[in-house]
PDB file of C-alpha atoms in Angstrom:
ATOM      1  CA  UNK A 128      72.913 100.709  83.606  1.00 45.00           C
ATOM      2  CA  UNK A 129      72.883  98.751  87.003  1.00 52.00           C
ATOM      3  CA  UNK A 130      73.760  95.567  85.070  1.00 56.00           C
ATOM      4  CA  UNK A 131      76.943  97.012  83.632  1.00 53.00           C
ATOM      5  CA  UNK A 132      78.308  98.187  87.163  1.00 53.00           C
ATOM      6  CA  UNK A 133      77.097  94.878  88.455  1.00 60.00           C
ATOM      7  CA  UNK A 134      79.382  92.818  85.915  1.00 59.00           C
ATOM      8  CA  UNK A 135      82.235  95.199  86.592  1.00 62.00           C
ATOM      9  CA  UNK A 136      84.626  94.203  89.345  1.00 64.00           C
ATOM     10  CA  UNK A 137      86.321  97.970  90.208  1.00 67.00           C
ATOM     11  CA  UNK A 138      83.955 100.368  88.959  1.00 75.00           C
ATOM     12  CA  UNK A 139      81.678 102.171  91.395  1.00 77.00           C
ATOM     13  CA  UNK A 140      77.861 102.534  91.056  1.00 77.00           C
ATOM     14  CA  UNK A 141      76.108 105.803  90.744  1.00 79.00           C
ATOM     15  CA  UNK A 142      74.948 105.093  94.074  1.00 77.00           C
ATOM     16  CA  UNK A 143      78.332 104.771  95.374  1.00 73.00           C
ATOM     17  CA  UNK A 144      78.399 100.710  95.503  1.00 75.00           C
ATOM     18  CA  UNK A 145      81.028  97.954  94.195  1.00 82.00           C
ATOM     19  CA  UNK A 146      78.639  95.324  93.801  1.00 83.00           C
ATOM     20  CA  UNK A 147      81.299  92.775  93.936  1.00 87.00           C
ATOM     21  CA  UNK A 148      82.216  93.742  97.545  1.00 89.00           C
ATOM     22  CA  UNK A 149      78.560  93.319  98.213  1.00 89.00           C
ATOM     23  CA  UNK A 150      78.502  89.869  96.826  1.00 90.00           C
ATOM     24  CA  UNK A 151      81.598  88.794  98.872  1.00 93.00           C
ATOM     25  CA  UNK A 152      79.801  90.142 102.194  1.00 94.00           C
ATOM     26  CA  UNK A 153      76.650  87.815 101.127  1.00 95.00           C
ATOM     27  CA  UNK A 154      79.006  84.972 101.085  1.00 95.00           C
ATOM     28  CA  UNK A 155      80.274  85.865 104.556  1.00 97.00           C
ATOM     29  CA  UNK A 156      76.632  86.202 105.669  1.00 96.00           C
ATOM     30  CA  UNK A 157      75.694  82.667 104.655  1.00 95.00           C
ATOM     31  CA  UNK A 158      79.066  80.992 106.351  1.00 94.00           C
ATOM     32  CA  UNK A 159      79.328  79.311 109.656  1.00 94.00           C
ATOM     33  CA  UNK A 160      79.245  81.419 112.690  1.00 96.00           C
ATOM     34  CA  UNK A 161      82.795  82.289 114.279  1.00 98.00           C
ATOM     35  CA  UNK A 162      83.538  84.027 117.469  1.00 98.00           C
ATOM     36  CA  UNK A 163      86.412  85.160 119.124  1.00 98.00           C
ATOM     37  CA  UNK A 164      86.777  86.450 122.868  1.00 98.00           C
ATOM     38  CA  UNK A 165      89.519  88.347 124.902  1.00 98.00           C
ATOM     39  CA  UNK A 166      90.287  87.440 128.129  1.00 96.00           C
ATOM     40  CA  UNK A 167      92.384  88.778 130.784  1.00 92.00           C
ATOM     41  CA  UNK A 168      95.174  86.342 129.921  1.00 91.00           C
ATOM     42  CA  UNK A 169      93.958  84.396 127.046  1.00 95.00           C
ATOM     43  CA  UNK A 170      92.133  84.691 123.757  1.00 98.00           C
ATOM     44  CA  UNK A 171      89.546  81.911 122.211  1.00 98.00           C
ATOM     45  CA  UNK A 172      88.230  81.370 118.803  1.00 98.00           C
ATOM     46  CA  UNK A 173      85.173  79.312 118.679  1.00 97.00           C
ATOM     47  CA  UNK A 174      83.731  77.966 115.419  1.00 96.00           C
ATOM     48  CA  UNK A 175      80.527  76.198 114.687  1.00 94.00           C
ATOM     49  CA  UNK A 176      80.971  72.779 112.542  1.00 86.00           C
ATOM     50  CA  UNK A 177      79.227  71.843 109.810  1.00 79.00           C
ATOM     51  CA  UNK A 178      78.052  68.463 109.723  1.00 71.00           C
ATOM     52  CA  UNK A 179      80.046  65.968 107.581  1.00 69.00           C
ATOM     53  CA  UNK A 180      79.581  62.748 105.699  1.00 69.00           C
ATOM     54  CA  UNK A 181      80.809  59.507 108.220  1.00 70.00           C
ATOM     55  CA  UNK A 182      83.473  58.877 105.404  1.00 72.00           C
ATOM     56  CA  UNK A 183      85.067  62.256 105.395  1.00 73.00           C
ATOM     57  CA  UNK A 184      88.056  62.631 107.680  1.00 72.00           C
ATOM     58  CA  UNK A 185      87.340  65.529 109.976  1.00 68.00           C
ATOM     59  CA  UNK A 186      91.013  66.305 110.551  1.00 66.00           C
ATOM     60  CA  UNK A 187      90.846  68.395 107.067  1.00 66.00           C
ATOM     61  CA  UNK A 188      87.755  70.234 108.210  1.00 73.00           C
ATOM     62  CA  UNK A 189      89.094  72.294 110.923  1.00 84.00           C
ATOM     63  CA  UNK A 190      88.354  76.054 110.708  1.00 92.00           C
ATOM     64  CA  UNK A 191      90.670  77.828 113.285  1.00 96.00           C
ATOM     65  CA  UNK A 192      94.550  77.807 111.801  1.00 96.00           C
ATOM     66  CA  UNK A 193      97.764  78.612 113.485  1.00 96.00           C
ATOM     67  CA  UNK A 194      99.640  81.422 111.763  1.00 96.00           C
ATOM     68  CA  UNK A 195     102.476  80.972 114.313  1.00 92.00           C
ATOM     69  CA  UNK A 196     103.180  80.395 117.998  1.00 88.00           C
ATOM     70  CA  UNK A 197     101.213  83.541 118.974  1.00 93.00           C
ATOM     71  CA  UNK A 198      98.507  83.990 116.204  1.00 96.00           C
ATOM     72  CA  UNK A 199      95.491  81.722 115.521  1.00 97.00           C
ATOM     73  CA  UNK A 200      92.498  82.879 112.863  1.00 98.00           C
ATOM     74  CA  UNK A 201      89.318  81.541 111.829  1.00 98.00           C
ATOM     75  CA  UNK A 202      86.888  82.674 108.771  1.00 98.00           C
ATOM     76  CA  UNK A 203      83.364  83.032 107.540  1.00 97.00           C
ATOM     77  CA  UNK A 204      82.660  82.631 103.929  1.00 96.00           C
ATOM     78  CA  UNK A 205      84.309  80.681 100.944  1.00 96.00           C
ATOM     79  CA  UNK A 206      86.766  78.076 102.106  1.00 94.00           C
ATOM     80  CA  UNK A 207      88.704  78.156  99.060  1.00 95.00           C
ATOM     81  CA  UNK A 208      89.146  81.803  99.225  1.00 97.00           C
ATOM     82  CA  UNK A 209      90.479  81.589 102.998  1.00 97.00           C
ATOM     83  CA  UNK A 210      93.013  78.939 101.905  1.00 96.00           C
ATOM     84  CA  UNK A 211      94.662  81.323  99.676  1.00 96.00           C
ATOM     85  CA  UNK A 212      94.716  84.004 102.409  1.00 97.00           C
ATOM     86  CA  UNK A 213      96.027  81.626 104.963  1.00 97.00           C
ATOM     87  CA  UNK A 214      98.764  80.482 102.903  1.00 97.00           C
ATOM     88  CA  UNK A 215      99.728  84.120 101.696  1.00 97.00           C
ATOM     89  CA  UNK A 216      99.905  85.739 105.470  1.00 98.00           C
ATOM     90  CA  UNK A 217     102.093  82.432 106.623  1.00 97.00           C
ATOM     91  CA  UNK A 218     104.421  83.288 103.714  1.00 97.00           C
ATOM     92  CA  UNK A 219     104.117  86.771 105.028  1.00 97.00           C
ATOM     93  CA  UNK A 220     104.802  86.327 108.283  1.00 96.00           C
ATOM     94  CA  UNK A 221     107.840  84.193 107.839  1.00 96.00           C
ATOM     95  CA  UNK A 222     109.173  86.869 105.552  1.00 96.00           C
ATOM     96  CA  UNK A 223     108.662  89.499 108.326  1.00 96.00           C
ATOM     97  CA  UNK A 224     110.614  87.204 111.129  1.00 94.00           C
ATOM     98  CA  UNK A 225     113.254  86.780 108.605  1.00 96.00           C
ATOM     99  CA  UNK A 226     113.570  90.331 107.568  1.00 96.00           C
ATOM    100  CA  UNK A 227     113.219  91.961 111.023  1.00 94.00           C
ATOM    101  CA  UNK A 228     114.464  89.303 113.477  1.00 93.00           C
ATOM    102  CA  UNK A 229     110.850  89.303 115.355  1.00 91.00           C
ATOM    103  CA  UNK A 230     107.652  88.059 115.184  1.00 92.00           C
ATOM    104  CA  UNK A 231     104.907  90.514 113.708  1.00 94.00           C
ATOM    105  CA  UNK A 232     102.098  91.936 116.065  1.00 94.00           C
ATOM    106  CA  UNK A 233      98.647  90.550 115.997  1.00 96.00           C
ATOM    107  CA  UNK A 234      97.700  94.018 114.409  1.00 96.00           C
ATOM    108  CA  UNK A 235     100.711  93.583 111.455  1.00 96.00           C
ATOM    109  CA  UNK A 236      98.935  90.115 110.896  1.00 98.00           C
ATOM    110  CA  UNK A 237      95.620  91.612 110.380  1.00 98.00           C
ATOM    111  CA  UNK A 238      96.820  94.668 108.219  1.00 97.00           C
ATOM    112  CA  UNK A 239      98.754  92.123 106.137  1.00 97.00           C
ATOM    113  CA  UNK A 240      95.201  90.098 105.487  1.00 98.00           C
ATOM    114  CA  UNK A 241      93.485  93.476 104.921  1.00 98.00           C
ATOM    115  CA  UNK A 242      95.964  94.965 102.673  1.00 97.00           C
ATOM    116  CA  UNK A 243      95.533  91.989 100.203  1.00 96.00           C
ATOM    117  CA  UNK A 244      91.871  92.046 100.438  1.00 96.00           C
ATOM    118  CA  UNK A 245      91.837  95.790  99.714  1.00 95.00           C
ATOM    119  CA  UNK A 246      93.938  95.302  96.665  1.00 94.00           C
ATOM    120  CA  UNK A 247      91.516  92.509  95.182  1.00 92.00           C
ATOM    121  CA  UNK A 248      89.232  95.369  95.160  1.00 89.00           C
ATOM    122  CA  UNK A 249      90.775  97.595  92.980  1.00 86.00           C
ATOM    123  CA  UNK A 250      92.561  95.471  90.587  1.00 83.00           C
ATOM    124  CA  UNK A 251      91.287  94.593  87.218  1.00 79.00           C
ATOM    125  CA  UNK A 252      90.807  91.060  86.448  1.00 80.00           C
ATOM    126  CA  UNK A 253      90.321  89.974  90.151  1.00 86.00           C
ATOM    127  CA  UNK A 254      87.382  89.633  92.364  1.00 90.00           C
ATOM    128  CA  UNK A 255      86.931  90.565  96.114  1.00 93.00           C
ATOM    129  CA  UNK A 256      87.733  87.363  98.776  1.00 96.00           C
ATOM    130  CA  UNK A 257      84.496  86.439  99.913  1.00 96.00           C
ATOM    131  CA  UNK A 258      85.652  85.771 103.294  1.00 98.00           C
ATOM    132  CA  UNK A 259      85.786  87.641 106.808  1.00 98.00           C
ATOM    133  CA  UNK A 260      88.426  86.506 109.213  1.00 98.00           C
ATOM    134  CA  UNK A 261      88.847  86.768 112.912  1.00 98.00           C
ATOM    135  CA  UNK A 262      92.765  86.964 114.173  1.00 98.00           C
ATOM    136  CA  UNK A 263      93.589  86.523 117.721  1.00 98.00           C
ATOM    137  CA  UNK A 264      96.633  86.009 119.586  1.00 97.00           C
ATOM    138  CA  UNK A 265      99.457  87.953 121.561  1.00 95.00           C
ATOM    139  CA  UNK A 266     101.764  90.829 120.937  1.00 89.00           C
ATOM    140  CA  UNK A 267     105.266  90.696 121.981  1.00 83.00           C
ATOM    141  CA  UNK A 268     104.288  93.026 125.033  1.00 83.00           C
ATOM    142  CA  UNK A 269     102.232  90.350 126.393  1.00 86.00           C
ATOM    143  CA  UNK A 270      98.892  91.801 125.374  1.00 90.00           C
ATOM    144  CA  UNK A 271      95.806  89.892 123.817  1.00 95.00           C
ATOM    145  CA  UNK A 272      94.450  91.325 121.024  1.00 96.00           C
ATOM    146  CA  UNK A 273      91.472  90.112 118.713  1.00 98.00           C
ATOM    147  CA  UNK A 274      90.826  91.741 114.953  1.00 98.00           C
ATOM    148  CA  UNK A 275      88.148  91.122 112.362  1.00 98.00           C
ATOM    149  CA  UNK A 276      88.824  91.941 108.729  1.00 98.00           C
ATOM    150  CA  UNK A 277      86.188  92.363 106.138  1.00 97.00           C
ATOM    151  CA  UNK A 278      85.900  91.675 102.166  1.00 96.00           C
ATOM    152  CA  UNK A 279      86.500  95.274 101.554  1.00 94.00           C
ATOM    153  CA  UNK A 280      89.943  95.234 103.217  1.00 96.00           C
ATOM    154  CA  UNK A 281      88.923  97.179 106.503  1.00 96.00           C
ATOM    155  CA  UNK A 282      89.847  95.869 109.873  1.00 98.00           C
ATOM    156  CA  UNK A 283      89.021  96.369 113.252  1.00 97.00           C
ATOM    157  CA  UNK A 284      89.942  95.225 116.928  1.00 98.00           C
ATOM    158  CA  UNK A 285      87.479  93.943 119.353  1.00 98.00           C
ATOM    159  CA  UNK A 286      87.020  92.673 122.910  1.00 97.00           C
ATOM    160  CA  UNK A 287      84.665  90.108 121.399  1.00 98.00           C
ATOM    161  CA  UNK A 288      83.189  89.596 117.669  1.00 98.00           C
ATOM    162  CA  UNK A 289      81.268  87.438 115.981  1.00 98.00           C
ATOM    163  CA  UNK A 290      80.992  86.586 111.938  1.00 98.00           C
ATOM    164  CA  UNK A 291      78.700  84.346 110.037  1.00 96.00           C
ATOM    165  CA  UNK A 292      75.133  83.890 109.569  1.00 94.00           C
ATOM    166  CA  UNK A 293      73.703  84.465 112.849  1.00 94.00           C
ATOM    167  CA  UNK A 294      76.549  87.260 113.982  1.00 95.00           C
ATOM    168  CA  UNK A 295      73.797  89.454 115.067  1.00 96.00           C
ATOM    169  CA  UNK A 296      72.102  87.133 117.436  1.00 95.00           C
ATOM    170  CA  UNK A 297      75.601  85.900 118.775  1.00 96.00           C
ATOM    171  CA  UNK A 298      77.030  89.544 119.138  1.00 97.00           C
ATOM    172  CA  UNK A 299      74.070  90.810 121.115  1.00 97.00           C
ATOM    173  CA  UNK A 300      74.506  87.721 123.489  1.00 97.00           C
ATOM    174  CA  UNK A 301      78.277  88.975 123.713  1.00 97.00           C
ATOM    175  CA  UNK A 302      77.420  92.636 124.262  1.00 97.00           C
ATOM    176  CA  UNK A 303      75.290  91.730 127.330  1.00 97.00           C
ATOM    177  CA  UNK A 304      77.547  89.249 128.683  1.00 97.00           C
ATOM    178  CA  UNK A 305      80.746  90.253 128.260  1.00 97.00           C
ATOM    179  CA  UNK A 306      82.429  91.410 131.427  1.00 96.00           C
ATOM    180  CA  UNK A 307      85.327  91.555 133.899  1.00 94.00           C
ATOM    181  CA  UNK A 308      83.804  88.322 135.626  1.00 95.00           C
ATOM    182  CA  UNK A 309      83.113  86.139 132.332  1.00 95.00           C
ATOM    183  CA  UNK A 310      86.636  86.852 131.209  1.00 96.00           C
ATOM    184  CA  UNK A 311      88.803  86.759 134.263  1.00 95.00           C
ATOM    185  CA  UNK A 312      90.630  83.335 133.401  1.00 94.00           C
ATOM    186  CA  UNK A 313      90.832  80.766 130.573  1.00 95.00           C
ATOM    187  CA  UNK A 314      87.971  78.669 132.126  1.00 95.00           C
ATOM    188  CA  UNK A 315      85.527  81.742 132.115  1.00 96.00           C
ATOM    189  CA  UNK A 316      86.378  82.720 128.702  1.00 97.00           C
ATOM    190  CA  UNK A 317      85.735  79.431 126.962  1.00 97.00           C
ATOM    191  CA  UNK A 318      82.355  79.070 128.965  1.00 96.00           C
ATOM    192  CA  UNK A 319      81.313  82.213 127.805  1.00 97.00           C
ATOM    193  CA  UNK A 320      82.513  81.214 123.958  1.00 97.00           C
ATOM    194  CA  UNK A 321      80.284  77.854 124.745  1.00 96.00           C
ATOM    195  CA  UNK A 322      77.222  80.027 125.962  1.00 95.00           C
ATOM    196  CA  UNK A 323      77.384  82.095 122.866  1.00 96.00           C
ATOM    197  CA  UNK A 324      77.628  79.152 120.313  1.00 95.00           C
ATOM    198  CA  UNK A 325      75.125  77.059 121.616  1.00 92.00           C
ATOM    199  CA  UNK A 326      72.696  79.580 120.614  1.00 92.00           C
ATOM    200  CA  UNK A 327      73.167  78.490 116.965  1.00 90.00           C
ATOM    201  CA  UNK A 328      74.415  74.759 117.480  1.00 87.00           C
ATOM    202  CA  UNK A 329      72.828  71.821 119.274  1.00 78.00           C
ATOM    203  CA  UNK A 330      75.713  69.831 120.738  1.00 79.00           C
ATOM    204  CA  UNK A 331      79.341  69.899 121.578  1.00 77.00           C
ATOM    205  CA  UNK A 332      80.143  67.945 118.658  1.00 79.00           C
ATOM    206  CA  UNK A 333      79.199  70.976 116.570  1.00 89.00           C
ATOM    207  CA  UNK A 334      81.671  73.168 118.260  1.00 93.00           C
ATOM    208  CA  UNK A 335      85.350  73.575 117.609  1.00 95.00           C
ATOM    209  CA  UNK A 336      87.495  75.771 120.209  1.00 97.00           C
ATOM    210  CA  UNK A 337      90.903  76.854 120.281  1.00 97.00           C
ATOM    211  CA  UNK A 338      92.827  79.099 123.306  1.00 97.00           C
ATOM    212  CA  UNK A 339      96.181  80.844 123.208  1.00 96.00           C
ATOM    213  CA  UNK A 340      97.384  81.889 126.445  1.00 93.00           C
ATOM    214  CA  UNK A 341     100.492  83.392 127.714  1.00 87.00           C
ATOM    215  CA  UNK A 342     102.852  80.728 129.419  1.00 81.00           C
ATOM    216  CA  UNK A 343     106.081  82.267 130.151  1.00 77.00           C
ATOM    217  CA  UNK A 344     106.490  85.541 128.833  1.00 74.00           C
ATOM    218  CA  UNK A 345     107.039  86.210 125.971  1.00 74.00           C
ATOM    219  CA  UNK A 346     106.257  82.432 125.165  1.00 82.00           C
ATOM    220  CA  UNK A 347     102.568  81.359 124.236  1.00 89.00           C
ATOM    221  CA  UNK A 348     100.756  77.973 124.333  1.00 91.00           C
ATOM    222  CA  UNK A 349      98.137  77.240 121.581  1.00 93.00           C
ATOM    223  CA  UNK A 350      95.574  74.655 122.639  1.00 94.00           C
ATOM    224  CA  UNK A 351      93.072  72.867 120.964  1.00 94.00           C
ATOM    225  CA  UNK A 352      90.224  72.164 123.203  1.00 95.00           C
ATOM    226  CA  UNK A 353      89.177  68.284 122.856  1.00 93.00           C
ATOM    227  CA  UNK A 354      85.378  67.572 121.715  1.00 90.00           C
ATOM    228  CA  UNK A 355      84.852  65.733 125.130  1.00 93.00           C
ATOM    229  CA  UNK A 356      85.906  68.819 126.967  1.00 94.00           C
ATOM    230  CA  UNK A 357      83.478  70.682 124.976  1.00 94.00           C
ATOM    231  CA  UNK A 358      80.596  68.246 125.293  1.00 92.00           C
ATOM    232  CA  UNK A 359      81.171  68.517 129.039  1.00 93.00           C
ATOM    233  CA  UNK A 360      80.972  72.310 129.287  1.00 93.00           C
ATOM    234  CA  UNK A 361      77.796  72.079 126.955  1.00 92.00           C
ATOM    235  CA  UNK A 362      76.307  69.353 129.563  1.00 92.00           C
ATOM    236  CA  UNK A 363      77.103  71.972 132.434  1.00 91.00           C
ATOM    237  CA  UNK A 364      75.445  74.665 130.693  1.00 90.00           C
ATOM    238  CA  UNK A 365      72.363  72.924 129.788  1.00 88.00           C
ATOM    239  CA  UNK A 366      71.993  71.578 133.582  1.00 89.00           C
ATOM    240  CA  UNK A 367      72.415  75.267 134.629  1.00 86.00           C
ATOM    241  CA  UNK A 368      69.910  76.499 132.492  1.00 83.00           C
ATOM    242  CA  UNK A 369      67.377  73.676 133.695  1.00 84.00           C
ATOM    243  CA  UNK A 370      68.219  74.652 137.232  1.00 85.00           C
ATOM    244  CA  UNK A 371      67.327  78.161 136.866  1.00 80.00           C
ATOM    245  CA  UNK A 372      64.039  77.411 135.120  1.00 79.00           C
ATOM    246  CA  UNK A 373      62.948  75.076 138.064  1.00 78.00           C
ATOM    247  CA  UNK A 374      63.483  77.968 140.444  1.00 76.00           C
ATOM    248  CA  UNK A 375      61.519  80.307 138.406  1.00 65.00           C
TER     249      UNK A 375
END
């Protein structure tokens, strides 16, 4: 009996499971780690970069994407599924702008993604997207927001969130260290993001960071943090840890 439900895309098992959704969540759990942190005047996305062949062009392996001037996103899970969703939401965002003569809020962007994910859990002949996403940016009122969407089509707002294979360890760190002092400005949020990611990576070359901050309201600035700057932050954090150990 279980095997039949296992093969079906849209039929619940007797204990209330959609097995294909469960499998999609497993794909997320095997993905690279991604974090999103909301600061007082900025939002930061950080990603664990996978090692690549020396012959590959790493520019095409970026995992943080710009949706418009105000919103960026990243993902954990199947890259091909993420690409389809990113292309879809970019088209929806542009359609919204042309129809309503304004940019959609971060909430609306998260809902667009969640809606199509949910549709793929109830439509025959399709399978759920094996990807979770973190969407970050600023609304037209100047407030920063961060959302996470899941394969089943749910979405939630967070102050800080992690997805990927080590999400529990990273979330525990963020819960213990997220406070007003650690998020007071862009530099503080970047430092918190790097500290969280160094739990699962070895060097600055393994980290990708992007920041969106409000420049001149309502205009936002999106900045990809250079590898050299990330490596310098990692070195400072390691030096601080060594000093703490010496003092102990």
